[in-house]
mmCIF file with all atom_site columns, C-alpha atoms in Angstrom:
data_model
loop_
_atom_site.group_PDB
_atom_site.id
_atom_site.type_symbol
_atom_site.label_atom_id
_atom_site.label_alt_id
_atom_site.label_comp_id
_atom_site.label_asym_id
_atom_site.label_entity_id
_atom_site.label_seq_id
_atom_site.pdbx_PDB_ins_code
_atom_site.Cartn_x
_atom_site.Cartn_y
_atom_site.Cartn_z
_atom_site.occupancy
_atom_site.B_iso_or_equiv
_atom_site.pdbx_formal_charge
_atom_site.auth_seq_id
_atom_site.auth_comp_id
_atom_site.auth_asym_id
_atom_site.auth_atom_id
_atom_site.pdbx_PDB_model_num
ATOM 1   C CA . ALA Y 1 1   ? 128.840 70.163  -156.533 1.00 0.00 ? 1   ALA Y CA 1
ATOM 2   C CA . THR Y 1 2   ? 130.484 73.417  -157.133 1.00 0.00 ? 2   THR Y CA 1
ATOM 3   C CA . CYS Y 1 3   ? 127.060 75.549  -156.494 1.00 0.00 ? 3   CYS Y CA 1
ATOM 4   C CA . ALA Y 1 4   ? 126.778 73.799  -153.145 1.00 0.00 ? 4   ALA Y CA 1
ATOM 5   C CA . ALA Y 1 5   ? 129.984 75.264  -151.927 1.00 0.00 ? 5   ALA Y CA 1
ATOM 6   C CA . CYS Y 1 6   ? 129.358 78.720  -153.504 1.00 0.00 ? 6   CYS Y CA 1
ATOM 7   C CA . ASP Y 1 7   ? 128.501 81.617  -151.211 1.00 0.00 ? 7   ASP Y CA 1
ATOM 8   C CA . PHE Y 1 8   ? 125.869 82.935  -153.751 1.00 0.00 ? 8   PHE Y CA 1
ATOM 9   C CA . ASN Y 1 9   ? 123.960 79.811  -153.744 1.00 0.00 ? 9   ASN Y CA 1
ATOM 10  C CA . GLN Y 1 10  ? 120.536 81.105  -152.860 1.00 0.00 ? 10  GLN Y CA 1
ATOM 11  C CA . GLU Y 1 11  ? 117.387 81.254  -154.944 1.00 0.00 ? 11  GLU Y CA 1
ATOM 12  C CA . ARG Y 1 12  ? 116.992 85.093  -154.708 1.00 0.00 ? 12  ARG Y CA 1
ATOM 13  C CA . ASN Y 1 13  ? 120.641 85.956  -156.547 1.00 0.00 ? 13  ASN Y CA 1
ATOM 14  C CA . ASN Y 1 14  ? 119.487 83.967  -159.979 1.00 0.00 ? 14  ASN Y CA 1
ATOM 15  C CA . CYS Y 1 15  ? 123.211 83.038  -160.694 1.00 0.00 ? 15  CYS Y CA 1
ATOM 16  C CA . LYS Y 1 16  ? 122.408 79.543  -162.189 1.00 0.00 ? 16  LYS Y CA 1
ATOM 17  C CA . ARG Y 1 17  ? 121.693 79.482  -165.759 1.00 0.00 ? 17  ARG Y CA 1
ATOM 18  C CA . ARG Y 1 18  ? 120.234 76.229  -167.321 1.00 0.00 ? 18  ARG Y CA 1
ATOM 19  C CA . MET Y 1 19  ? 121.622 75.505  -170.634 1.00 0.00 ? 19  MET Y CA 1
ATOM 20  C CA . GLN Y 1 20  ? 120.647 73.042  -173.119 1.00 0.00 ? 20  GLN Y CA 1
ATOM 21  C CA . TRP Y 1 21  ? 123.297 71.029  -175.664 1.00 0.00 ? 21  TRP Y CA 1
ATOM 22  C CA . VAL Y 1 22  ? 122.960 68.458  -177.977 1.00 0.00 ? 22  VAL Y CA 1
ATOM 23  C CA . TRP Y 1 23  ? 124.998 65.323  -177.365 1.00 0.00 ? 23  TRP Y CA 1
ATOM 24  C CA . ARG Y 1 24  ? 125.793 63.318  -180.713 1.00 0.00 ? 24  ARG Y CA 1
ATOM 25  C CA . GLY Y 1 25  ? 127.093 59.789  -180.297 1.00 0.00 ? 25  GLY Y CA 1
ATOM 26  C CA . ASP Y 1 26  ? 128.052 57.280  -182.765 1.00 0.00 ? 26  ASP Y CA 1
ATOM 27  C CA . TYR Y 1 27  ? 127.949 53.939  -181.838 1.00 0.00 ? 27  TYR Y CA 1
ATOM 28  C CA . ASN Y 1 28  ? 127.857 50.159  -182.885 1.00 0.00 ? 28  ASN Y CA 1
ATOM 29  C CA . PRO Y 1 29  ? 124.499 48.826  -183.170 1.00 0.00 ? 29  PRO Y CA 1
ATOM 30  C CA . ALA Y 1 30  ? 125.519 45.412  -181.894 1.00 0.00 ? 30  ALA Y CA 1
ATOM 31  C CA . THR Y 1 31  ? 124.398 44.490  -178.452 1.00 0.00 ? 31  THR Y CA 1
ATOM 32  C CA . LYS Y 1 32  ? 126.621 43.285  -175.270 1.00 0.00 ? 32  LYS Y CA 1
ATOM 33  C CA . GLY Y 1 33  ? 125.697 39.679  -175.950 1.00 0.00 ? 33  GLY Y CA 1
ATOM 34  C CA . GLU Y 1 34  ? 126.740 40.049  -179.703 1.00 0.00 ? 34  GLU Y CA 1
ATOM 35  C CA . TYR Y 1 35  ? 130.176 41.890  -178.499 1.00 0.00 ? 35  TYR Y CA 1
ATOM 36  C CA . ASP Y 1 36  ? 130.994 38.902  -175.946 1.00 0.00 ? 36  ASP Y CA 1
ATOM 37  C CA . ARG Y 1 37  ? 129.924 36.106  -178.684 1.00 0.00 ? 37  ARG Y CA 1
ATOM 38  C CA . THR Y 1 38  ? 132.511 38.039  -180.955 1.00 0.00 ? 38  THR Y CA 1
ATOM 39  C CA . LYS Y 1 39  ? 135.066 38.194  -178.557 1.00 0.00 ? 39  LYS Y CA 1
ATOM 40  C CA . ASP Y 1 40  ? 134.628 34.556  -177.423 1.00 0.00 ? 40  ASP Y CA 1
ATOM 41  C CA . GLN Y 1 41  ? 134.679 33.402  -180.983 1.00 0.00 ? 41  GLN Y CA 1
ATOM 42  C CA . LEU Y 1 42  ? 137.920 35.450  -181.715 1.00 0.00 ? 42  LEU Y CA 1
ATOM 43  C CA . MET Y 1 43  ? 139.569 33.839  -178.799 1.00 0.00 ? 43  MET Y CA 1
ATOM 44  C CA . ARG Y 1 44  ? 138.816 30.352  -180.080 1.00 0.00 ? 44  ARG Y CA 1
ATOM 45  C CA . GLU Y 1 45  ? 140.013 31.024  -183.437 1.00 0.00 ? 45  GLU Y CA 1
ATOM 46  C CA . SER Y 1 46  ? 143.490 29.492  -183.855 1.00 0.00 ? 46  SER Y CA 1
ATOM 47  C CA . ARG Y 1 47  ? 144.839 32.526  -186.184 1.00 0.00 ? 47  ARG Y CA 1
ATOM 48  C CA . THR Y 1 48  ? 143.712 36.299  -186.330 1.00 0.00 ? 48  THR Y CA 1
ATOM 49  C CA . ASN Y 1 49  ? 144.506 38.370  -189.570 1.00 0.00 ? 49  ASN Y CA 1
ATOM 50  C CA . GLY Y 1 50  ? 147.159 35.895  -190.856 1.00 0.00 ? 50  GLY Y CA 1
ATOM 51  C CA . SER Y 1 51  ? 149.430 35.992  -187.725 1.00 0.00 ? 51  SER Y CA 1
ATOM 52  C CA . GLU Y 1 52  ? 150.311 32.920  -185.881 1.00 0.00 ? 52  GLU Y CA 1
ATOM 53  C CA . GLN Y 1 53  ? 149.687 34.561  -182.464 1.00 0.00 ? 53  GLN Y CA 1
ATOM 54  C CA . GLN Y 1 54  ? 146.482 33.844  -180.579 1.00 0.00 ? 54  GLN Y CA 1
ATOM 55  C CA . PHE Y 1 55  ? 143.804 36.327  -179.727 1.00 0.00 ? 55  PHE Y CA 1
ATOM 56  C CA . ASN Y 1 56  ? 144.650 36.505  -176.198 1.00 0.00 ? 56  ASN Y CA 1
ATOM 57  C CA . GLU Y 1 57  ? 148.417 37.044  -176.889 1.00 0.00 ? 57  GLU Y CA 1
ATOM 58  C CA . LEU Y 1 58  ? 147.810 39.819  -178.652 1.00 0.00 ? 58  LEU Y CA 1
ATOM 59  C CA . SER Y 1 59  ? 148.479 43.513  -177.095 1.00 0.00 ? 59  SER Y CA 1
ATOM 60  C CA . GLU Y 1 60  ? 144.786 45.044  -175.576 1.00 0.00 ? 60  GLU Y CA 1
ATOM 61  C CA . LYS Y 1 61  ? 145.081 47.710  -178.225 1.00 0.00 ? 61  LYS Y CA 1
ATOM 62  C CA . GLU Y 1 62  ? 145.368 44.860  -181.114 1.00 0.00 ? 62  GLU Y CA 1
ATOM 63  C CA . GLN Y 1 63  ? 142.521 42.962  -179.372 1.00 0.00 ? 63  GLN Y CA 1
ATOM 64  C CA . ALA Y 1 64  ? 140.413 46.117  -179.270 1.00 0.00 ? 64  ALA Y CA 1
ATOM 65  C CA . LYS Y 1 65  ? 140.878 46.739  -182.986 1.00 0.00 ? 65  LYS Y CA 1
ATOM 66  C CA . THR Y 1 66  ? 140.280 43.159  -184.022 1.00 0.00 ? 66  THR Y CA 1
ATOM 67  C CA . ILE Y 1 67  ? 137.027 43.072  -182.065 1.00 0.00 ? 67  ILE Y CA 1
ATOM 68  C CA . SER Y 1 68  ? 135.993 46.451  -183.613 1.00 0.00 ? 68  SER Y CA 1
ATOM 69  C CA . ASP Y 1 69  ? 136.812 45.340  -187.038 1.00 0.00 ? 69  ASP Y CA 1
ATOM 70  C CA . ARG Y 1 70  ? 134.649 41.911  -186.689 1.00 0.00 ? 70  ARG Y CA 1
ATOM 71  C CA . LEU Y 1 71  ? 131.883 44.030  -185.102 1.00 0.00 ? 71  LEU Y CA 1
ATOM 72  C CA . LYS Y 1 72  ? 131.835 46.281  -187.962 1.00 0.00 ? 72  LYS Y CA 1
ATOM 73  C CA . LEU Y 1 73  ? 131.503 43.122  -190.596 1.00 0.00 ? 73  LEU Y CA 1
ATOM 74  C CA . TYR Y 1 74  ? 128.956 41.511  -188.221 1.00 0.00 ? 74  TYR Y CA 1
ATOM 75  C CA . SER Y 1 75  ? 126.947 44.736  -187.808 1.00 0.00 ? 75  SER Y CA 1
ATOM 76  C CA . LYS Y 1 76  ? 127.151 45.593  -191.874 1.00 0.00 ? 76  LYS Y CA 1
ATOM 77  C CA . ASN Y 1 77  ? 125.759 41.915  -192.393 1.00 0.00 ? 77  ASN Y CA 1
ATOM 78  C CA . ALA Y 1 78  ? 122.979 41.739  -189.642 1.00 0.00 ? 78  ALA Y CA 1
ATOM 79  C CA . TYR Y 1 79  ? 121.758 45.307  -189.457 1.00 0.00 ? 79  TYR Y CA 1
ATOM 80  C CA . LYS Y 1 80  ? 122.932 46.715  -192.684 1.00 0.00 ? 80  LYS Y CA 1
ATOM 81  C CA . LYS Y 1 81  ? 124.720 49.519  -191.200 1.00 0.00 ? 81  LYS Y CA 1
ATOM 82  C CA . THR Y 1 82  ? 128.045 49.861  -189.216 1.00 0.00 ? 82  THR Y CA 1
ATOM 83  C CA . LYS Y 1 83  ? 127.011 52.804  -186.977 1.00 0.00 ? 83  LYS Y CA 1
ATOM 84  C CA . VAL Y 1 84  ? 124.071 54.400  -185.389 1.00 0.00 ? 84  VAL Y CA 1
ATOM 85  C CA . THR Y 1 85  ? 124.086 58.082  -184.684 1.00 0.00 ? 85  THR Y CA 1
ATOM 86  C CA . GLU Y 1 86  ? 122.060 59.316  -181.608 1.00 0.00 ? 86  GLU Y CA 1
ATOM 87  C CA . GLU Y 1 87  ? 121.563 63.004  -180.903 1.00 0.00 ? 87  GLU Y CA 1
ATOM 88  C CA . VAL Y 1 88  ? 120.239 63.649  -177.158 1.00 0.00 ? 88  VAL Y CA 1
ATOM 89  C CA . THR Y 1 89  ? 119.496 67.095  -175.634 1.00 0.00 ? 89  THR Y CA 1
ATOM 90  C CA . ARG Y 1 90  ? 120.720 67.381  -172.308 1.00 0.00 ? 90  ARG Y CA 1
ATOM 91  C CA . THR Y 1 91  ? 120.816 70.322  -169.839 1.00 0.00 ? 91  THR Y CA 1
ATOM 92  C CA . ASP Y 1 92  ? 123.439 71.573  -167.656 1.00 0.00 ? 92  ASP Y CA 1
ATOM 93  C CA . THR Y 1 93  ? 123.556 74.438  -165.149 1.00 0.00 ? 93  THR Y CA 1
ATOM 94  C CA . VAL Y 1 94  ? 126.273 76.984  -165.574 1.00 0.00 ? 94  VAL Y CA 1
ATOM 95  C CA . CYS Y 1 95  ? 126.950 79.524  -162.866 1.00 0.00 ? 95  CYS Y CA 1
ATOM 96  C CA . MET Y 1 96  ? 127.071 82.996  -164.069 1.00 0.00 ? 96  MET Y CA 1
ATOM 97  C CA . ARG Y 1 97  ? 129.049 84.522  -161.424 1.00 0.00 ? 97  ARG Y CA 1
ATOM 98  C CA . GLU Y 1 98  ? 131.767 81.990  -161.927 1.00 0.00 ? 98  GLU Y CA 1
ATOM 99  C CA . ASN Y 1 99  ? 131.718 82.137  -165.823 1.00 0.00 ? 99  ASN Y CA 1
ATOM 100 C CA . ASP Y 1 100 ? 131.308 85.976  -166.296 1.00 0.00 ? 100 ASP Y CA 1
ATOM 101 C CA . PHE Y 1 101 ? 131.096 85.447  -169.950 1.00 0.00 ? 101 PHE Y CA 1
ATOM 102 C CA . TYR Y 1 102 ? 127.441 85.593  -170.051 1.00 0.00 ? 102 TYR Y CA 1
ATOM 103 C CA . VAL Y 1 103 ? 127.305 88.830  -168.088 1.00 0.00 ? 103 VAL Y CA 1
ATOM 104 C CA . ASP Y 1 104 ? 129.999 90.474  -170.519 1.00 0.00 ? 104 ASP Y CA 1
ATOM 105 C CA . THR Y 1 105 ? 128.153 89.065  -173.452 1.00 0.00 ? 105 THR Y CA 1
ATOM 106 C CA . VAL Y 1 106 ? 124.851 90.788  -172.368 1.00 0.00 ? 106 VAL Y CA 1
ATOM 107 C CA . ARG Y 1 107 ? 126.873 94.029  -171.770 1.00 0.00 ? 107 ARG Y CA 1
ATOM 108 C CA . GLN Y 1 108 ? 128.192 94.416  -174.892 1.00 0.00 ? 108 GLN Y CA 1
ATOM 109 C CA . PHE Y 1 109 ? 125.219 93.506  -176.787 1.00 0.00 ? 109 PHE Y CA 1
ATOM 110 C CA . ARG Y 1 110 ? 123.485 96.458  -174.839 1.00 0.00 ? 110 ARG Y CA 1
ATOM 111 C CA . ASP Y 1 111 ? 126.385 98.829  -175.348 1.00 0.00 ? 111 ASP Y CA 1
ATOM 112 C CA . ARG Y 1 112 ? 126.591 97.968  -179.144 1.00 0.00 ? 112 ARG Y CA 1
ATOM 113 C CA . ARG Y 1 113 ? 122.902 98.429  -179.210 1.00 0.00 ? 113 ARG Y CA 1
ATOM 114 C CA . TYR Y 1 114 ? 123.301 101.979 -177.884 1.00 0.00 ? 114 TYR Y CA 1
ATOM 115 C CA . GLU Y 1 115 ? 126.078 102.923 -180.176 1.00 0.00 ? 115 GLU Y CA 1
ATOM 116 C CA . TYR Y 1 116 ? 123.944 101.782 -183.128 1.00 0.00 ? 116 TYR Y CA 1
ATOM 117 C CA . LYS Y 1 117 ? 121.041 103.685 -182.046 1.00 0.00 ? 117 LYS Y CA 1
ATOM 118 C CA . LYS Y 1 118 ? 123.095 106.804 -182.028 1.00 0.00 ? 118 LYS Y CA 1
ATOM 119 C CA . LEU Y 1 119 ? 124.606 106.150 -185.447 1.00 0.00 ? 119 LEU Y CA 1
ATOM 120 C CA . THR Y 1 120 ? 121.271 105.389 -186.681 1.00 0.00 ? 120 THR Y CA 1
ATOM 121 C CA . LYS Y 1 121 ? 119.897 109.031 -185.877 1.00 0.00 ? 121 LYS Y CA 1
ATOM 122 C CA . VAL Y 1 122 ? 123.555 110.517 -186.999 1.00 0.00 ? 122 VAL Y CA 1
ATOM 123 C CA . TRP Y 1 123 ? 122.687 108.763 -190.550 1.00 0.00 ? 123 TRP Y CA 1
ATOM 124 C CA . ALA Y 1 124 ? 119.338 109.825 -190.600 1.00 0.00 ? 124 ALA Y CA 1
ATOM 125 C CA . LYS Y 1 125 ? 119.931 113.438 -189.860 1.00 0.00 ? 125 LYS Y CA 1
ATOM 126 C CA . ARG Y 1 126 ? 122.396 112.984 -193.109 1.00 0.00 ? 126 ARG Y CA 1
ATOM 127 C CA . ILE Y 1 127 ? 119.820 111.747 -194.982 1.00 0.00 ? 127 ILE Y CA 1
ATOM 128 C CA . GLY Y 1 128 ? 118.128 115.303 -194.871 1.00 0.00 ? 128 GLY Y CA 1
ATOM 129 C CA . LYS Y 1 129 ? 121.157 117.249 -195.500 1.00 0.00 ? 129 LYS Y CA 1
ATOM 130 C CA . ALA Y 1 130 ? 122.318 115.067 -198.499 1.00 0.00 ? 130 ALA Y CA 1
ATOM 131 C CA . GLU Y 1 131 ? 122.935 117.306 -201.232 1.00 0.00 ? 131 GLU Y CA 1
ATOM 132 C CA . THR Y 1 132 ? 123.722 114.461 -204.252 1.00 0.00 ? 132 THR Y CA 1
ATOM 133 C CA . PRO Y 1 133 ? 122.231 111.503 -204.917 1.00 0.00 ? 133 PRO Y CA 1
ATOM 134 C CA . GLN Y 1 134 ? 125.429 109.478 -204.204 1.00 0.00 ? 134 GLN Y CA 1
ATOM 135 C CA . GLU Y 1 135 ? 125.376 111.137 -200.576 1.00 0.00 ? 135 GLU Y CA 1
ATOM 136 C CA . LYS Y 1 136 ? 121.866 110.428 -200.045 1.00 0.00 ? 136 LYS Y CA 1
ATOM 137 C CA . LYS Y 1 137 ? 122.277 106.708 -201.167 1.00 0.00 ? 137 LYS Y CA 1
ATOM 138 C CA . GLU Y 1 138 ? 125.222 106.398 -198.882 1.00 0.00 ? 138 GLU Y CA 1
ATOM 139 C CA . ALA Y 1 139 ? 123.614 107.870 -195.983 1.00 0.00 ? 139 ALA Y CA 1
ATOM 140 C CA . GLU Y 1 140 ? 120.656 105.666 -196.683 1.00 0.00 ? 140 GLU Y CA 1
ATOM 141 C CA . ASP Y 1 141 ? 122.419 102.392 -196.659 1.00 0.00 ? 141 ASP Y CA 1
ATOM 142 C CA . SER Y 1 142 ? 124.435 103.411 -193.243 1.00 0.00 ? 142 SER Y CA 1
ATOM 143 C CA . ALA Y 1 143 ? 121.201 104.218 -191.805 1.00 0.00 ? 143 ALA Y CA 1
ATOM 144 C CA . LEU Y 1 144 ? 119.742 101.032 -192.760 1.00 0.00 ? 144 LEU Y CA 1
ATOM 145 C CA . VAL Y 1 145 ? 122.699 99.061  -191.735 1.00 0.00 ? 145 VAL Y CA 1
ATOM 146 C CA . TYR Y 1 146 ? 122.669 100.381 -188.225 1.00 0.00 ? 146 TYR Y CA 1
ATOM 147 C CA . ASP Y 1 147 ? 119.133 100.253 -187.888 1.00 0.00 ? 147 ASP Y CA 1
ATOM 148 C CA . SER Y 1 148 ? 119.063 96.496  -188.241 1.00 0.00 ? 148 SER Y CA 1
#
């Protein structure tokens, strides 16, 4: 929707970046039918959790908690687990013109790389100029750090 209204929405601009991310969801293994059956069963029971109130007289929040607790108990008995974890890889489009973070990150990486290349050359020269073993070791270590 944002890209359709954008002035730069043309193929030649290459401003759309497809990014993958992982959605992780935890849910109860009970089906919709089992949920409805549990809810119906709770409505038919005369007392819930030792209180004198009927299920439909409880607040929505209390009803949801009661159903959730009952479904966990049911799932534990029927499925031998109370939750299922699912990970799904999804893809979204990010506008690099709107979110300049990507362009700035690439520029910072490039600039830092050039800086490290210069420092590698400086420390490589210092290896040759080192007079003591300690200075040589320090220069070699620094050259290795900036080279990697």
